[in-house]
Amino acid sequence: MKQKFDKGASIFVYDKMQNGYHYLLSCAPGQNFDPNFTPELSPQEMLERGVFEGHYITDCREEFPPQWFFRARFNAQAADISCNQFQVKSRQGLSIWRKKGWILGPDVRGWFQWYCRYYLGRRLPPIDAVQIARWRAFYRHKAQVLKHCPPRCQECRARQRQALLQWAYNPDF
C-alpha cells in the first residue's frame, strides 16, 4: 500500500510486530515539535549514518517515506555492527527494553519507532511527554563525551557516540 505523508493522512501499519495499527498525522512531517524536543538528526539522517546494527526497521519500510531508505545502512538478515556508524554495539535487546518498561503505548519497537512516528506528525501527548523526557535525559552522554574527549576524535567513546546517534543527537563534535 502506498502511503501519503501529509498532515491529516492516516498511516496504516502491517509488519512483523504490528498488524492493523493506524494513526493520524496531525502535523506536517518534521514540523511543530514540542519546544523541549530539538533532535539534531532526522530519522532519515540516522538511518543513513547507520543505527541499530542495520536491522531495526527492515520489515516496516512501508510505514515510512521511501526516501528515508534510499541510502540507509541495512542488513535485513541479521543485526550487523558493521552497519553502525561507529561499528560498535551500543544497544540492549528488545526483551531488556520490555523488562525495563521502555516500550510505551503503540510503539512496540521503542524510542526510535516513536521518534519516526512523531517526526511524521503523529502526536500522542502523554506518550510524547515521556519519550521527550527520556530523550532530554540522554543528553548527559553528550556532556560526558564533550568533557572526556578531544574535539572531533571519533574513536573516543565510540559506544557513547553510537548511542547518541541512536537518540537523534549528532555525535560529530
JSON list of C-alpha atoms in Angstrom, two decimals:
[
{"chain": "A", "resi": 1, "resn": "MET", "atom": "CA", "xyz": [0.00, 0.00, 0.00]},
{"chain": "A", "resi": 2, "resn": "LYS", "atom": "CA", "xyz": [1.40, 3.40, -1.00]},
{"chain": "A", "resi": 3, "resn": "GLN", "atom": "CA", "xyz": [1.01, 5.83, 1.90]},
{"chain": "A", "resi": 4, "resn": "LYS", "atom": "CA", "xyz": [0.74, 9.61, 1.82]},
{"chain": "A", "resi": 5, "resn": "PHE", "atom": "CA", "xyz": [2.64, 11.52, 4.47]},
{"chain": "A", "resi": 6, "resn": "ASP", "atom": "CA", "xyz": [0.75, 14.82, 4.54]},
{"chain": "A", "resi": 7, "resn": "LYS", "atom": "CA", "xyz": [-0.92, 16.43, 7.53]},
{"chain": "A", "resi": 8, "resn": "GLY", "atom": "CA", "xyz": [-4.30, 14.73, 8.01]},
{"chain": "A", "resi": 9, "resn": "ALA", "atom": "CA", "xyz": [-3.23, 11.43, 6.42]},
{"chain": "A", "resi": 10, "resn": "SER", "atom": "CA", "xyz": [-3.83, 8.11, 8.14]},
{"chain": "A", "resi": 11, "resn": "ILE", "atom": "CA", "xyz": [-0.85, 5.77, 8.26]},
{"chain": "A", "resi": 12, "resn": "PHE", "atom": "CA", "xyz": [-1.53, 2.04, 8.29]},
{"chain": "A", "resi": 13, "resn": "VAL", "atom": "CA", "xyz": [0.95, -0.41, 9.80]},
{"chain": "A", "resi": 14, "resn": "TYR", "atom": "CA", "xyz": [1.36, -4.02, 8.67]},
{"chain": "A", "resi": 15, "resn": "ASP", "atom": "CA", "xyz": [4.68, -5.56, 9.69]},
{"chain": "A", "resi": 16, "resn": "LYS", "atom": "CA", "xyz": [6.11, -8.49, 11.71]},
{"chain": "A", "resi": 17, "resn": "MET", "atom": "CA", "xyz": [5.48, -6.83, 15.08]},
{"chain": "A", "resi": 18, "resn": "GLN", "atom": "CA", "xyz": [2.33, -4.81, 14.48]},
{"chain": "A", "resi": 19, "resn": "ASN", "atom": "CA", "xyz": [-0.56, -5.55, 12.17]},
{"chain": "A", "resi": 20, "resn": "GLY", "atom": "CA", "xyz": [-3.56, -3.32, 11.63]},
{"chain": "A", "resi": 21, "resn": "TYR", "atom": "CA", "xyz": [-2.44, -0.39, 13.77]},
{"chain": "A", "resi": 22, "resn": "HIS", "atom": "CA", "xyz": [-3.10, 3.01, 12.22]},
{"chain": "A", "resi": 23, "resn": "TYR", "atom": "CA", "xyz": [-2.51, 6.60, 13.24]},
{"chain": "A", "resi": 24, "resn": "LEU", "atom": "CA", "xyz": [-3.32, 10.10, 12.06]},
{"chain": "A", "resi": 25, "resn": "LEU", "atom": "CA", "xyz": [-0.71, 12.69, 11.11]},
{"chain": "A", "resi": 26, "resn": "SER", "atom": "CA", "xyz": [-1.88, 15.80, 12.93]},
{"chain": "A", "resi": 27, "resn": "CYS", "atom": "CA", "xyz": [1.19, 17.84, 11.87]},
{"chain": "A", "resi": 28, "resn": "ALA", "atom": "CA", "xyz": [3.24, 18.09, 8.70]},
{"chain": "A", "resi": 29, "resn": "PRO", "atom": "CA", "xyz": [6.36, 15.89, 8.76]},
{"chain": "A", "resi": 30, "resn": "GLY", "atom": "CA", "xyz": [9.25, 17.49, 10.65]},
{"chain": "A", "resi": 31, "resn": "GLN", "atom": "CA", "xyz": [7.06, 20.34, 11.93]},
{"chain": "A", "resi": 32, "resn": "ASN", "atom": "CA", "xyz": [5.52, 21.55, 15.19]},
{"chain": "A", "resi": 33, "resn": "PHE", "atom": "CA", "xyz": [7.79, 19.71, 17.61]},
{"chain": "A", "resi": 34, "resn": "ASP", "atom": "CA", "xyz": [7.42, 20.27, 21.32]},
{"chain": "A", "resi": 35, "resn": "PRO", "atom": "CA", "xyz": [9.78, 23.17, 22.23]},
{"chain": "A", "resi": 36, "resn": "ASN", "atom": "CA", "xyz": [11.58, 20.83, 24.67]},
{"chain": "A", "resi": 37, "resn": "PHE", "atom": "CA", "xyz": [12.37, 18.40, 21.85]},
{"chain": "A", "resi": 38, "resn": "THR", "atom": "CA", "xyz": [15.05, 19.58, 19.44]},
{"chain": "A", "resi": 39, "resn": "PRO", "atom": "CA", "xyz": [16.63, 16.50, 17.87]},
{"chain": "A", "resi": 40, "resn": "GLU", "atom": "CA", "xyz": [19.79, 17.17, 15.92]},
{"chain": "A", "resi": 41, "resn": "LEU", "atom": "CA", "xyz": [19.13, 14.49, 13.29]},
{"chain": "A", "resi": 42, "resn": "SER", "atom": "CA", "xyz": [16.08, 13.33, 11.38]},
{"chain": "A", "resi": 43, "resn": "PRO", "atom": "CA", "xyz": [15.19, 9.63, 11.17]},
{"chain": "A", "resi": 44, "resn": "GLN", "atom": "CA", "xyz": [16.46, 9.63, 7.57]},
{"chain": "A", "resi": 45, "resn": "GLU", "atom": "CA", "xyz": [19.83, 11.05, 8.64]},
{"chain": "A", "resi": 46, "resn": "MET", "atom": "CA", "xyz": [20.10, 8.48, 11.41]},
{"chain": "A", "resi": 47, "resn": "LEU", "atom": "CA", "xyz": [19.37, 5.59, 9.03]},
{"chain": "A", "resi": 48, "resn": "GLU", "atom": "CA", "xyz": [21.91, 6.89, 6.52]},
{"chain": "A", "resi": 49, "resn": "ARG", "atom": "CA", "xyz": [24.64, 7.10, 9.15]},
{"chain": "A", "resi": 50, "resn": "GLY", "atom": "CA", "xyz": [23.92, 3.61, 10.48]},
{"chain": "A", "resi": 51, "resn": "VAL", "atom": "CA", "xyz": [21.95, 2.79, 13.61]},
{"chain": "A", "resi": 52, "resn": "PHE", "atom": "CA", "xyz": [20.70, -0.27, 15.49]},
{"chain": "A", "resi": 53, "resn": "GLU", "atom": "CA", "xyz": [23.06, -2.60, 13.63]},
{"chain": "A", "resi": 54, "resn": "GLY", "atom": "CA", "xyz": [21.12, -2.08, 10.41]},
{"chain": "A", "resi": 55, "resn": "HIS", "atom": "CA", "xyz": [18.30, -4.36, 11.45]},
{"chain": "A", "resi": 56, "resn": "TYR", "atom": "CA", "xyz": [15.82, -2.28, 13.43]},
{"chain": "A", "resi": 57, "resn": "ILE", "atom": "CA", "xyz": [13.06, -1.40, 10.95]},
{"chain": "A", "resi": 58, "resn": "THR", "atom": "CA", "xyz": [13.87, -3.52, 7.93]},
{"chain": "A", "resi": 59, "resn": "ASP", "atom": "CA", "xyz": [10.40, -5.10, 7.86]},
{"chain": "A", "resi": 60, "resn": "CYS", "atom": "CA", "xyz": [8.33, -1.91, 8.27]},
{"chain": "A", "resi": 61, "resn": "ARG", "atom": "CA", "xyz": [9.58, 0.31, 5.47]},
{"chain": "A", "resi": 62, "resn": "GLU", "atom": "CA", "xyz": [6.07, 0.70, 4.03]},
{"chain": "A", "resi": 63, "resn": "GLU", "atom": "CA", "xyz": [5.10, 2.76, 7.10]},
{"chain": "A", "resi": 64, "resn": "PHE", "atom": "CA", "xyz": [7.65, 5.48, 6.36]},
{"chain": "A", "resi": 65, "resn": "PRO", "atom": "CA", "xyz": [8.61, 7.69, 3.40]},
{"chain": "A", "resi": 66, "resn": "PRO", "atom": "CA", "xyz": [10.63, 5.77, 0.81]},
{"chain": "A", "resi": 67, "resn": "GLN", "atom": "CA", "xyz": [13.36, 8.44, 0.69]},
{"chain": "A", "resi": 68, "resn": "TRP", "atom": "CA", "xyz": [14.29, 7.55, 4.28]},
{"chain": "A", "resi": 69, "resn": "PHE", "atom": "CA", "xyz": [15.68, 4.28, 2.93]},
{"chain": "A", "resi": 70, "resn": "PHE", "atom": "CA", "xyz": [17.46, 5.31, -0.27]},
{"chain": "A", "resi": 71, "resn": "ARG", "atom": "CA", "xyz": [20.86, 5.45, 1.46]},
{"chain": "A", "resi": 72, "resn": "ALA", "atom": "CA", "xyz": [20.04, 3.68, 4.73]},
{"chain": "A", "resi": 73, "resn": "ARG", "atom": "CA", "xyz": [22.56, 1.19, 6.06]},
{"chain": "A", "resi": 74, "resn": "PHE", "atom": "CA", "xyz": [20.66, -2.09, 6.46]},
{"chain": "A", "resi": 75, "resn": "ASN", "atom": "CA", "xyz": [21.10, -5.80, 6.88]},
{"chain": "A", "resi": 76, "resn": "ALA", "atom": "CA", "xyz": [17.70, -7.46, 6.51]},
{"chain": "A", "resi": 77, "resn": "GLN", "atom": "CA", "xyz": [19.03, -10.89, 7.55]},
{"chain": "A", "resi": 78, "resn": "ALA", "atom": "CA", "xyz": [20.58, -10.11, 10.94]},
{"chain": "A", "resi": 79, "resn": "ALA", "atom": "CA", "xyz": [21.93, -7.39, 13.21]},
{"chain": "A", "resi": 80, "resn": "ASP", "atom": "CA", "xyz": [25.36, -6.37, 11.93]},
{"chain": "A", "resi": 81, "resn": "ILE", "atom": "CA", "xyz": [27.54, -3.90, 13.83]},
{"chain": "A", "resi": 82, "resn": "SER", "atom": "CA", "xyz": [29.39, -3.01, 10.61]},
{"chain": "A", "resi": 83, "resn": "CYS", "atom": "CA", "xyz": [26.18, -1.17, 9.60]},
{"chain": "A", "resi": 84, "resn": "ASN", "atom": "CA", "xyz": [26.56, 1.18, 12.58]},
{"chain": "A", "resi": 85, "resn": "GLN", "atom": "CA", "xyz": [28.40, 4.44, 12.00]},
{"chain": "A", "resi": 86, "resn": "PHE", "atom": "CA", "xyz": [30.91, 3.61, 14.73]},
{"chain": "A", "resi": 87, "resn": "GLN", "atom": "CA", "xyz": [30.86, -0.14, 14.07]},
{"chain": "A", "resi": 88, "resn": "VAL", "atom": "CA", "xyz": [30.25, -0.96, 17.71]},
{"chain": "A", "resi": 89, "resn": "LYS", "atom": "CA", "xyz": [27.29, -2.47, 19.50]},
{"chain": "A", "resi": 90, "resn": "SER", "atom": "CA", "xyz": [25.63, 0.05, 21.75]},
{"chain": "A", "resi": 91, "resn": "ARG", "atom": "CA", "xyz": [22.15, -1.20, 22.46]},
{"chain": "A", "resi": 92, "resn": "GLN", "atom": "CA", "xyz": [20.32, -3.74, 24.51]},
{"chain": "A", "resi": 93, "resn": "GLY", "atom": "CA", "xyz": [17.84, -6.21, 23.07]},
{"chain": "A", "resi": 94, "resn": "LEU", "atom": "CA", "xyz": [14.11, -5.64, 22.84]},
{"chain": "A", "resi": 95, "resn": "SER", "atom": "CA", "xyz": [13.48, -8.13, 25.68]},
{"chain": "A", "resi": 96, "resn": "ILE", "atom": "CA", "xyz": [15.51, -5.89, 28.01]},
{"chain": "A", "resi": 97, "resn": "TRP", "atom": "CA", "xyz": [13.59, -2.80, 26.84]},
{"chain": "A", "resi": 98, "resn": "ARG", "atom": "CA", "xyz": [10.31, -4.55, 27.65]},
{"chain": "A", "resi": 99, "resn": "LYS", "atom": "CA", "xyz": [11.56, -5.72, 31.05]},
{"chain": "A", "resi": 100, "resn": "LYS", "atom": "CA", "xyz": [12.63, -2.17, 31.96]},
{"chain": "A", "resi": 101, "resn": "GLY", "atom": "CA", "xyz": [9.30, -0.67, 30.83]},
{"chain": "A", "resi": 102, "resn": "TRP", "atom": "CA", "xyz": [10.81, 1.31, 27.96]},
{"chain": "A", "resi": 103, "resn": "ILE", "atom": "CA", "xyz": [8.20, 0.18, 25.43]},
{"chain": "A", "resi": 104, "resn": "LEU", "atom": "CA", "xyz": [5.30, 2.61, 25.60]},
{"chain": "A", "resi": 105, "resn": "GLY", "atom": "CA", "xyz": [1.87, 2.52, 24.02]},
{"chain": "A", "resi": 106, "resn": "PRO", "atom": "CA", "xyz": [1.66, 1.52, 20.38]},
{"chain": "A", "resi": 107, "resn": "ASP", "atom": "CA", "xyz": [5.39, 1.89, 19.70]},
{"chain": "A", "resi": 108, "resn": "VAL", "atom": "CA", "xyz": [6.29, -1.77, 20.12]},
{"chain": "A", "resi": 109, "resn": "ARG", "atom": "CA", "xyz": [9.86, -1.25, 18.88]},
{"chain": "A", "resi": 110, "resn": "GLY", "atom": "CA", "xyz": [10.72, 1.52, 21.33]},
{"chain": "A", "resi": 111, "resn": "TRP", "atom": "CA", "xyz": [12.03, 5.07, 21.21]},
{"chain": "A", "resi": 112, "resn": "PHE", "atom": "CA", "xyz": [13.19, 5.21, 17.61]},
{"chain": "A", "resi": 113, "resn": "GLN", "atom": "CA", "xyz": [9.84, 3.97, 16.33]},
{"chain": "A", "resi": 114, "resn": "TRP", "atom": "CA", "xyz": [8.17, 6.63, 18.48]},
{"chain": "A", "resi": 115, "resn": "TYR", "atom": "CA", "xyz": [10.54, 9.25, 17.03]},
{"chain": "A", "resi": 116, "resn": "CYS", "atom": "CA", "xyz": [9.86, 8.18, 13.43]},
{"chain": "A", "resi": 117, "resn": "ARG", "atom": "CA", "xyz": [6.11, 8.44, 14.02]},
{"chain": "A", "resi": 118, "resn": "TYR", "atom": "CA", "xyz": [6.45, 11.74, 15.89]},
{"chain": "A", "resi": 119, "resn": "TYR", "atom": "CA", "xyz": [8.63, 13.13, 13.09]},
{"chain": "A", "resi": 120, "resn": "LEU", "atom": "CA", "xyz": [5.97, 12.17, 10.54]},
{"chain": "A", "resi": 121, "resn": "GLY", "atom": "CA", "xyz": [3.38, 14.14, 12.54]},
{"chain": "A", "resi": 122, "resn": "ARG", "atom": "CA", "xyz": [1.67, 11.73, 14.91]},
{"chain": "A", "resi": 123, "resn": "ARG", "atom": "CA", "xyz": [1.02, 13.22, 18.35]},
{"chain": "A", "resi": 124, "resn": "LEU", "atom": "CA", "xyz": [0.12, 11.25, 21.47]},
{"chain": "A", "resi": 125, "resn": "PRO", "atom": "CA", "xyz": [0.63, 13.85, 24.24]},
{"chain": "A", "resi": 126, "resn": "PRO", "atom": "CA", "xyz": [1.05, 11.56, 27.29]},
{"chain": "A", "resi": 127, "resn": "ILE", "atom": "CA", "xyz": [3.47, 9.23, 25.49]},
{"chain": "A", "resi": 128, "resn": "ASP", "atom": "CA", "xyz": [5.21, 12.13, 23.74]},
{"chain": "A", "resi": 129, "resn": "ALA", "atom": "CA", "xyz": [5.92, 13.77, 27.10]},
{"chain": "A", "resi": 130, "resn": "VAL", "atom": "CA", "xyz": [7.56, 10.62, 28.48]},
{"chain": "A", "resi": 131, "resn": "GLN", "atom": "CA", "xyz": [9.64, 9.97, 25.36]},
{"chain": "A", "resi": 132, "resn": "ILE", "atom": "CA", "xyz": [10.77, 13.59, 25.16]},
{"chain": "A", "resi": 133, "resn": "ALA", "atom": "CA", "xyz": [11.84, 13.45, 28.81]},
{"chain": "A", "resi": 134, "resn": "ARG", "atom": "CA", "xyz": [13.82, 10.25, 28.06]},
{"chain": "A", "resi": 135, "resn": "TRP", "atom": "CA", "xyz": [15.48, 11.98, 25.09]},
{"chain": "A", "resi": 136, "resn": "ARG", "atom": "CA", "xyz": [16.40, 15.02, 27.20]},
{"chain": "A", "resi": 137, "resn": "ALA", "atom": "CA", "xyz": [17.86, 12.80, 29.93]},
{"chain": "A", "resi": 138, "resn": "PHE", "atom": "CA", "xyz": [20.11, 11.14, 27.35]},
{"chain": "A", "resi": 139, "resn": "TYR", "atom": "CA", "xyz": [21.97, 14.43, 26.83]},
{"chain": "A", "resi": 140, "resn": "ARG", "atom": "CA", "xyz": [24.18, 13.51, 29.79]},
{"chain": "A", "resi": 141, "resn": "HIS", "atom": "CA", "xyz": [26.04, 11.17, 27.43]},
{"chain": "A", "resi": 142, "resn": "LYS", "atom": "CA", "xyz": [26.89, 14.05, 25.11]},
{"chain": "A", "resi": 143, "resn": "ALA", "atom": "CA", "xyz": [28.12, 16.05, 28.09]},
{"chain": "A", "resi": 144, "resn": "GLN", "atom": "CA", "xyz": [30.38, 13.13, 29.09]},
{"chain": "A", "resi": 145, "resn": "VAL", "atom": "CA", "xyz": [31.87, 12.82, 25.61]},
{"chain": "A", "resi": 146, "resn": "LEU", "atom": "CA", "xyz": [32.44, 16.58, 25.44]},
{"chain": "A", "resi": 147, "resn": "LYS", "atom": "CA", "xyz": [34.17, 16.51, 28.83]},
{"chain": "A", "resi": 148, "resn": "HIS", "atom": "CA", "xyz": [36.40, 13.49, 28.23]},
{"chain": "A", "resi": 149, "resn": "CYS", "atom": "CA", "xyz": [37.26, 13.53, 24.50]},
{"chain": "A", "resi": 150, "resn": "PRO", "atom": "CA", "xyz": [39.36, 15.79, 22.31]},
{"chain": "A", "resi": 151, "resn": "PRO", "atom": "CA", "xyz": [37.25, 17.66, 19.73]},
{"chain": "A", "resi": 152, "resn": "ARG", "atom": "CA", "xyz": [36.32, 15.56, 16.67]},
{"chain": "A", "resi": 153, "resn": "CYS", "atom": "CA", "xyz": [38.07, 12.44, 17.99]},
{"chain": "A", "resi": 154, "resn": "GLN", "atom": "CA", "xyz": [35.59, 9.87, 16.71]},
{"chain": "A", "resi": 155, "resn": "GLU", "atom": "CA", "xyz": [37.40, 6.94, 18.33]},
{"chain": "A", "resi": 156, "resn": "CYS", "atom": "CA", "xyz": [36.97, 8.40, 21.80]},
{"chain": "A", "resi": 157, "resn": "ARG", "atom": "CA", "xyz": [33.90, 6.87, 23.46]},
{"chain": "A", "resi": 158, "resn": "ALA", "atom": "CA", "xyz": [32.64, 5.27, 20.27]},
{"chain": "A", "resi": 159, "resn": "ARG", "atom": "CA", "xyz": [29.89, 3.36, 22.09]},
{"chain": "A", "resi": 160, "resn": "GLN", "atom": "CA", "xyz": [28.53, 6.53, 23.64]},
{"chain": "A", "resi": 161, "resn": "ARG", "atom": "CA", "xyz": [28.72, 8.31, 20.29]},
{"chain": "A", "resi": 162, "resn": "GLN", "atom": "CA", "xyz": [26.80, 5.47, 18.63]},
{"chain": "A", "resi": 163, "resn": "ALA", "atom": "CA", "xyz": [24.21, 5.62, 21.39]},
{"chain": "A", "resi": 164, "resn": "LEU", "atom": "CA", "xyz": [23.91, 9.39, 20.93]},
{"chain": "A", "resi": 165, "resn": "LEU", "atom": "CA", "xyz": [23.31, 8.85, 17.22]},
{"chain": "A", "resi": 166, "resn": "GLN", "atom": "CA", "xyz": [20.56, 6.36, 18.07]},
{"chain": "A", "resi": 167, "resn": "TRP", "atom": "CA", "xyz": [18.87, 9.09, 20.16]},
{"chain": "A", "resi": 168, "resn": "ALA", "atom": "CA", "xyz": [18.99, 11.69, 17.34]},
{"chain": "A", "resi": 169, "resn": "TYR", "atom": "CA", "xyz": [21.98, 13.59, 18.75]},
{"chain": "A", "resi": 170, "resn": "ASN", "atom": "CA", "xyz": [24.74, 14.43, 16.28]},
{"chain": "A", "resi": 171, "resn": "PRO", "atom": "CA", "xyz": [27.81, 12.51, 17.53]},
{"chain": "A", "resi": 172, "resn": "ASP", "atom": "CA", "xyz": [30.25, 14.54, 15.40]},
{"chain": "A", "resi": 173, "resn": "PHE", "atom": "CA", "xyz": [31.54, 17.23, 17.73]}
]
